[in-house]
XYZ file of N, CA and C in Angstrom:
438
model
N 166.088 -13.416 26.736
C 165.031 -13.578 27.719
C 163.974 -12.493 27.594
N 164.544 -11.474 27.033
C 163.512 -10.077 26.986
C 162.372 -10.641 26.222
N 162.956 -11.075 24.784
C 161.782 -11.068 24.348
C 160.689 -12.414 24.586
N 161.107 -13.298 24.715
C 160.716 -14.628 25.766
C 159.517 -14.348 26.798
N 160.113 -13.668 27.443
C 158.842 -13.013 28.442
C 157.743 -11.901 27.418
N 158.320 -11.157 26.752
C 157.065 -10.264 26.492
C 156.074 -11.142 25.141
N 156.942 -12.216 24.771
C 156.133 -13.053 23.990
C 155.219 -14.279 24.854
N 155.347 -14.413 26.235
C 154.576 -14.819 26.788
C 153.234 -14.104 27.475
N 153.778 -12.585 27.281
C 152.574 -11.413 27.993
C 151.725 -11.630 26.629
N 152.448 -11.599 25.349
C 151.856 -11.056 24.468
C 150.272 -12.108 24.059
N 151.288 -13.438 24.292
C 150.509 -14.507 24.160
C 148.834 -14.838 25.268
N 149.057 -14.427 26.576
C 148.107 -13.894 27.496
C 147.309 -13.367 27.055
N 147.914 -11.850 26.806
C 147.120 -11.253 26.594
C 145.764 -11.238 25.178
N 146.526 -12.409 24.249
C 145.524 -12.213 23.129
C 144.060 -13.867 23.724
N 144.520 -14.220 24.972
C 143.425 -14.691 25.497
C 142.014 -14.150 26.218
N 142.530 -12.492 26.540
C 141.688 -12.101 27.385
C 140.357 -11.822 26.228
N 139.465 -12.269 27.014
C 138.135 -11.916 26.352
C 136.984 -10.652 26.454
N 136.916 -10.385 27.451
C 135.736 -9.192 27.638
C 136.801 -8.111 28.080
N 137.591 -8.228 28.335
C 138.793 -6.783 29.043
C 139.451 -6.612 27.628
N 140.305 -5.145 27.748
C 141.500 -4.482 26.775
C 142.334 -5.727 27.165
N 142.912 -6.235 25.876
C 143.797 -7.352 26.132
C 145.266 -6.696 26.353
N 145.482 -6.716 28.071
C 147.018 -6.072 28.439
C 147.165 -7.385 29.175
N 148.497 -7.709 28.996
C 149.015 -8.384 29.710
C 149.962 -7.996 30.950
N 150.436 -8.031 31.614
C 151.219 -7.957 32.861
C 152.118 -8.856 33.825
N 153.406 -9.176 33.660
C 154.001 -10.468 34.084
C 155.517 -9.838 35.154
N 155.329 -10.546 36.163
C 156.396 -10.097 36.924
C 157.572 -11.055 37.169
N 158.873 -10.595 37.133
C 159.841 -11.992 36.949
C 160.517 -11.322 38.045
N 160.879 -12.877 38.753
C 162.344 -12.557 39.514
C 163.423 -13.894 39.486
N 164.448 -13.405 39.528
C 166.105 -14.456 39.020
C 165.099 -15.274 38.076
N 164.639 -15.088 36.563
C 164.608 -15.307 35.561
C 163.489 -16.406 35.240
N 162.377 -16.237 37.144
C 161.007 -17.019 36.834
C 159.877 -16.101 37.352
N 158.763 -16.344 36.012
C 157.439 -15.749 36.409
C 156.796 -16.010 38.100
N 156.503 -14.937 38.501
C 156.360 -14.654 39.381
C 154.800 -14.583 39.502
N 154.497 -13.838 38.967
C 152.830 -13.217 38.462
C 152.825 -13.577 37.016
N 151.492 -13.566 36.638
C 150.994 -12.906 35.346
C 149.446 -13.110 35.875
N 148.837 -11.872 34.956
C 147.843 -11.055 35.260
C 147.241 -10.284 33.894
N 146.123 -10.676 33.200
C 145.459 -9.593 32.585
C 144.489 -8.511 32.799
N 144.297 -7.533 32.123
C 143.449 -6.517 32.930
C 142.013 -7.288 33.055
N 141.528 -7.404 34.184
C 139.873 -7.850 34.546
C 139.323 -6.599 35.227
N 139.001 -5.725 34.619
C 138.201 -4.466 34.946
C 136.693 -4.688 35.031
N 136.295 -5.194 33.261
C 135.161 -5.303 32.555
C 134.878 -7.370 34.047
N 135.385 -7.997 33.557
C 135.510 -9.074 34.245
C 135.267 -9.449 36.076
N 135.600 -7.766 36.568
C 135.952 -8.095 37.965
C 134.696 -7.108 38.805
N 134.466 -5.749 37.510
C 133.870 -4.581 37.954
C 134.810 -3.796 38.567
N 135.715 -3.481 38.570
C 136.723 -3.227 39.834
C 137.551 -2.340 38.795
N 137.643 -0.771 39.577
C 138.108 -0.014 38.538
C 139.571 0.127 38.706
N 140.136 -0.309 39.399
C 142.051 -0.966 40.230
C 142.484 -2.300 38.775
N 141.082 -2.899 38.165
C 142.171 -4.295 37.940
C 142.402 -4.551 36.839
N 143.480 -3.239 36.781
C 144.247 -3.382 35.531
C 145.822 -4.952 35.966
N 145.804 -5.241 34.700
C 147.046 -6.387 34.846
C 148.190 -5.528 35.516
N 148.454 -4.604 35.320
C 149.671 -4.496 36.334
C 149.240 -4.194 37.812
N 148.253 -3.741 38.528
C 147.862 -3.971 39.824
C 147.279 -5.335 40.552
N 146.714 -5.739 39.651
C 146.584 -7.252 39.854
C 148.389 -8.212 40.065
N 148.964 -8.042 38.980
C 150.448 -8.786 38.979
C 150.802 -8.345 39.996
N 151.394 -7.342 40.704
C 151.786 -6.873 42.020
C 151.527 -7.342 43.081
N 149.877 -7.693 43.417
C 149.271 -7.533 43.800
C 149.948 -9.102 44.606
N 149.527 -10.064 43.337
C 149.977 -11.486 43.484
C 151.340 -11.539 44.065
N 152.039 -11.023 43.284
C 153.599 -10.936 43.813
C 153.643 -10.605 45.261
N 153.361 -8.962 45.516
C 153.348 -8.837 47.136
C 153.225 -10.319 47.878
N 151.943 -10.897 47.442
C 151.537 -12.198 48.169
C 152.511 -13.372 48.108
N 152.626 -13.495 46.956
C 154.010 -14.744 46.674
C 155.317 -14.522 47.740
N 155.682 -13.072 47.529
C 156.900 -13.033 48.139
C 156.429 -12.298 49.397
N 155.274 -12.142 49.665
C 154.969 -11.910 51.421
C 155.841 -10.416 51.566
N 155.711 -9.947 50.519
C 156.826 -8.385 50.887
C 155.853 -7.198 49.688
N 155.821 -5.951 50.327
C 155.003 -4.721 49.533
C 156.302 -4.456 48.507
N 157.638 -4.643 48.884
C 158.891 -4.473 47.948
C 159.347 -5.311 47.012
N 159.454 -5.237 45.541
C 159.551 -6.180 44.448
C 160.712 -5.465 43.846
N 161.690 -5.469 45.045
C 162.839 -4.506 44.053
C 163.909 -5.713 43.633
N 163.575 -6.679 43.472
C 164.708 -7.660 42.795
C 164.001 -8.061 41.681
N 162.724 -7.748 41.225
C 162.172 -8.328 39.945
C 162.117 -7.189 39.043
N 161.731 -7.970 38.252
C 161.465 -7.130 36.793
C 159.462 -6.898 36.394
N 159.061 -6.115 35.507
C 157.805 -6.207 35.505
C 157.814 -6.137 33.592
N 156.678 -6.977 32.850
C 156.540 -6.648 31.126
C 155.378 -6.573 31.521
N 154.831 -5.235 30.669
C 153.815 -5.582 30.268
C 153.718 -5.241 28.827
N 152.333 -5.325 28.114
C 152.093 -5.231 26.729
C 151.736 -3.928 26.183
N 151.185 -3.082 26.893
C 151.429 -1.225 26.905
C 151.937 -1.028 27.728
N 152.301 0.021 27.859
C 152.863 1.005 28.335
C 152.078 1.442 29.634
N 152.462 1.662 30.932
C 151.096 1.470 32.148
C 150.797 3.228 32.440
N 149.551 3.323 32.583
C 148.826 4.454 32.733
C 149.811 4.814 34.323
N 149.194 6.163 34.722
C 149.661 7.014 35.608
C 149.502 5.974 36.926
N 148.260 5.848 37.082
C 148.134 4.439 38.600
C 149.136 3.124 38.379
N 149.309 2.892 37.535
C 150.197 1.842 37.260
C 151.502 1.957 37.598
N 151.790 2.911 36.957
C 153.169 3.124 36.959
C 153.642 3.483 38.096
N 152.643 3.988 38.743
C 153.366 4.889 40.505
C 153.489 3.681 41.224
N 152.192 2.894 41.108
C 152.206 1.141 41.915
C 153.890 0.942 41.685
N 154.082 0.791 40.683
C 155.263 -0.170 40.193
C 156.449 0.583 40.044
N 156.210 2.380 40.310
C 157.554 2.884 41.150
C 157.654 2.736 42.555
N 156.485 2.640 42.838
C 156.107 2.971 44.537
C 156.681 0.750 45.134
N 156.618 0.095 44.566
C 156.836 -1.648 44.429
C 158.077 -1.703 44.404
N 159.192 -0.330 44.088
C 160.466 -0.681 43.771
C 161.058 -1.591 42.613
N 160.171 -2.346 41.459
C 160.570 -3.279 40.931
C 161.741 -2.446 40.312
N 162.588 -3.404 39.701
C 164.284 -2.791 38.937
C 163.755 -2.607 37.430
N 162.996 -3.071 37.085
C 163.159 -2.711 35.251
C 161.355 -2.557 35.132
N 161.155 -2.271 34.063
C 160.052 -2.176 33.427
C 160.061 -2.113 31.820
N 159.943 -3.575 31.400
C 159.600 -3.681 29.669
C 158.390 -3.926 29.133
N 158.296 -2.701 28.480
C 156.597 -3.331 28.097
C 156.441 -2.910 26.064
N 155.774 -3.409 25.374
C 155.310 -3.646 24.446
C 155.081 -1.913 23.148
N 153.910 -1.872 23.448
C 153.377 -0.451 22.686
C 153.225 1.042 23.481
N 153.546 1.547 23.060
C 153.892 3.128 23.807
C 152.417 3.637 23.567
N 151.885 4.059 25.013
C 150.897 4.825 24.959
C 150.768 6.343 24.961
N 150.170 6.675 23.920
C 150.188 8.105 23.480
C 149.091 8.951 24.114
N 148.318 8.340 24.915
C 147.509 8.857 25.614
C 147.739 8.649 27.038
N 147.425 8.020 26.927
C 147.944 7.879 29.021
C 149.290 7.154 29.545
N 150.423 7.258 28.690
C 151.510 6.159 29.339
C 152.422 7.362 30.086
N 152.384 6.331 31.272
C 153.500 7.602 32.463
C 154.858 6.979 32.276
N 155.584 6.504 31.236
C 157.022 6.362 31.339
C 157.361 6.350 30.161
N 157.353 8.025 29.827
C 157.408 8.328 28.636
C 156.751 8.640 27.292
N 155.451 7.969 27.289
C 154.342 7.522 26.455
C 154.422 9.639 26.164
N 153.763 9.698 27.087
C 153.033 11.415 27.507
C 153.550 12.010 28.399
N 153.945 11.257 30.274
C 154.448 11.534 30.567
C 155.653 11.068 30.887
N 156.721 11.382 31.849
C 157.149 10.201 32.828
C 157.536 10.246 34.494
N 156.867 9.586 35.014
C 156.363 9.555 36.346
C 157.627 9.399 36.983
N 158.430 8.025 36.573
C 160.059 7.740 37.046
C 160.651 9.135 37.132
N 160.954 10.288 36.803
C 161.307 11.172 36.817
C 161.005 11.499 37.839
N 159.863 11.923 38.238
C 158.983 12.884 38.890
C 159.204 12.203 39.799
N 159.156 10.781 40.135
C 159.438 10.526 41.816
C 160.796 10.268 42.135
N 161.610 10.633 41.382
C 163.439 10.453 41.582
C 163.916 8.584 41.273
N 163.350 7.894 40.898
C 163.139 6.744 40.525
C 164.248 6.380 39.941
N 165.051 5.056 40.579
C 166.229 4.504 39.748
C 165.587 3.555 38.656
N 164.345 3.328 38.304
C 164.004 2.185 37.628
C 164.267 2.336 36.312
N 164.571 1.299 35.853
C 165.157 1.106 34.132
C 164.091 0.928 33.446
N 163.825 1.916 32.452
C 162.654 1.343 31.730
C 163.043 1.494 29.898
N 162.258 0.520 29.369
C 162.567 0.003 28.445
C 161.383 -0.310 27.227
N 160.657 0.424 26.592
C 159.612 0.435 25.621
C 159.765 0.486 24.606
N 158.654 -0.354 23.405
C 159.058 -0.627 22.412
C 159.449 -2.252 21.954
N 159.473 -3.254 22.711
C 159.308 -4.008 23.041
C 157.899 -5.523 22.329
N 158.781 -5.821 21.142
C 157.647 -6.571 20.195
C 156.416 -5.675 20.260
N 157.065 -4.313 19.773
C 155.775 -3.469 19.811
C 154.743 -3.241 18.285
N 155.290 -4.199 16.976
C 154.259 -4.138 16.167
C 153.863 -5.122 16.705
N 153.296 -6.265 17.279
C 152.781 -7.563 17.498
C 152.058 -7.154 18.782
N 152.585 -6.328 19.663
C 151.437 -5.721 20.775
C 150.698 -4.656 20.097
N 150.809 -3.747 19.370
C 150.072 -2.978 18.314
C 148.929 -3.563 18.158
N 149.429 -4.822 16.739
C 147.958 -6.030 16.053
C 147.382 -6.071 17.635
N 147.623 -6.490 18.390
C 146.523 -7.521 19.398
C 145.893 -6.252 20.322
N 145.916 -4.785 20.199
C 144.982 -3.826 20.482
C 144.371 -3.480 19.182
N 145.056 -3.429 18.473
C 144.183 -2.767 16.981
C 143.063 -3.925 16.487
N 143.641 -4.842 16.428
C 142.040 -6.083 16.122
C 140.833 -5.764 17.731
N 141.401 -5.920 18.547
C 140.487 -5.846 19.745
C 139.697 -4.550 19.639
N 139.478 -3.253 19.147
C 139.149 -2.150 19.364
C 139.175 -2.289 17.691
N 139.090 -2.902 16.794
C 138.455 -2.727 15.520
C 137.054 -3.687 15.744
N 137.364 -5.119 16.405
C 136.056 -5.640 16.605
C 135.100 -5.663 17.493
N 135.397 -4.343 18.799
C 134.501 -3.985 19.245
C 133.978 -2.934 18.684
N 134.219 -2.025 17.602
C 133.726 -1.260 16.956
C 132.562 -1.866 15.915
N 133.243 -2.411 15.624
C 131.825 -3.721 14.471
C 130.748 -4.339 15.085
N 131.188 -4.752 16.734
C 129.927 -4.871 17.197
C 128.903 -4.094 17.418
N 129.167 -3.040 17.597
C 128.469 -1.588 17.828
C 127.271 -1.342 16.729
């Protein structure tokens, strides 16, 4: 199922058009719940990255700020706001794709789960040459447009 789901983020995400193609998908007892790509560039809105957006939906779906029976994938690794959302959401796992070496708070650079005493399972690396390609083409052909 792991990889099932992050091959469905992965697949998302190589739809997004004007945003960093991240995907973001929230599962609970083994059905999508959310999915969400980042609409920053799309929304103007400097919050709407795919994993605050997915939450966001979820809260709403399940009418609760607590998502501690689901799981969350995304396709990187989630920056510092992300990750606190989605310690602060309670979700139980977190699998996501390519390790960010610049801003990833669960582990990437830093890790945030630590720092807030956090039981959450996290799990990176994750069809991470195939989330790799679908940032490395995206940020090679916005460079060519330039």
């Amino acid at each position: 199922m792991l990889n099932n789901f992050m091959k469905i983020a992965l697949n998302e995400a190589k739809k997004t058009k004007i945003d960093i193609p991240i995907c973001a998908l929230i599962v609970k007892n083994n059905e999508i719940i959310s999915i969400k790509t980042n609409a920053r560039e799309k929304l103007n809105q400097t919050f709407a990255h795919a994993e605050m957006l997915a939450i966001k939906e979820a809260n709403e779906k399940l009418n609760s700020w607590r998502l501690d029976d689901c799981d969350i994938y995304v396709t990187l690794e989630p920056c510092p706001m992300c990750a606190w959302a989605i310690i602060n959401a309670r979700i139980k796992n977190i699998y996501f794709g390519s390790w960010d070496l610049k801003y990833g708070a669960f582990g990437g650079v830093i890790n945030l789960a630590k720092l807030a005493n956090s039981k959450i399972n996290i799990k990176g690396g994750i069809l991470e040459q195939e989330a790799n390609e679908i940032l490395k083409n995206y940020f090679e052909k916005l460079r060519n447009e330039k």
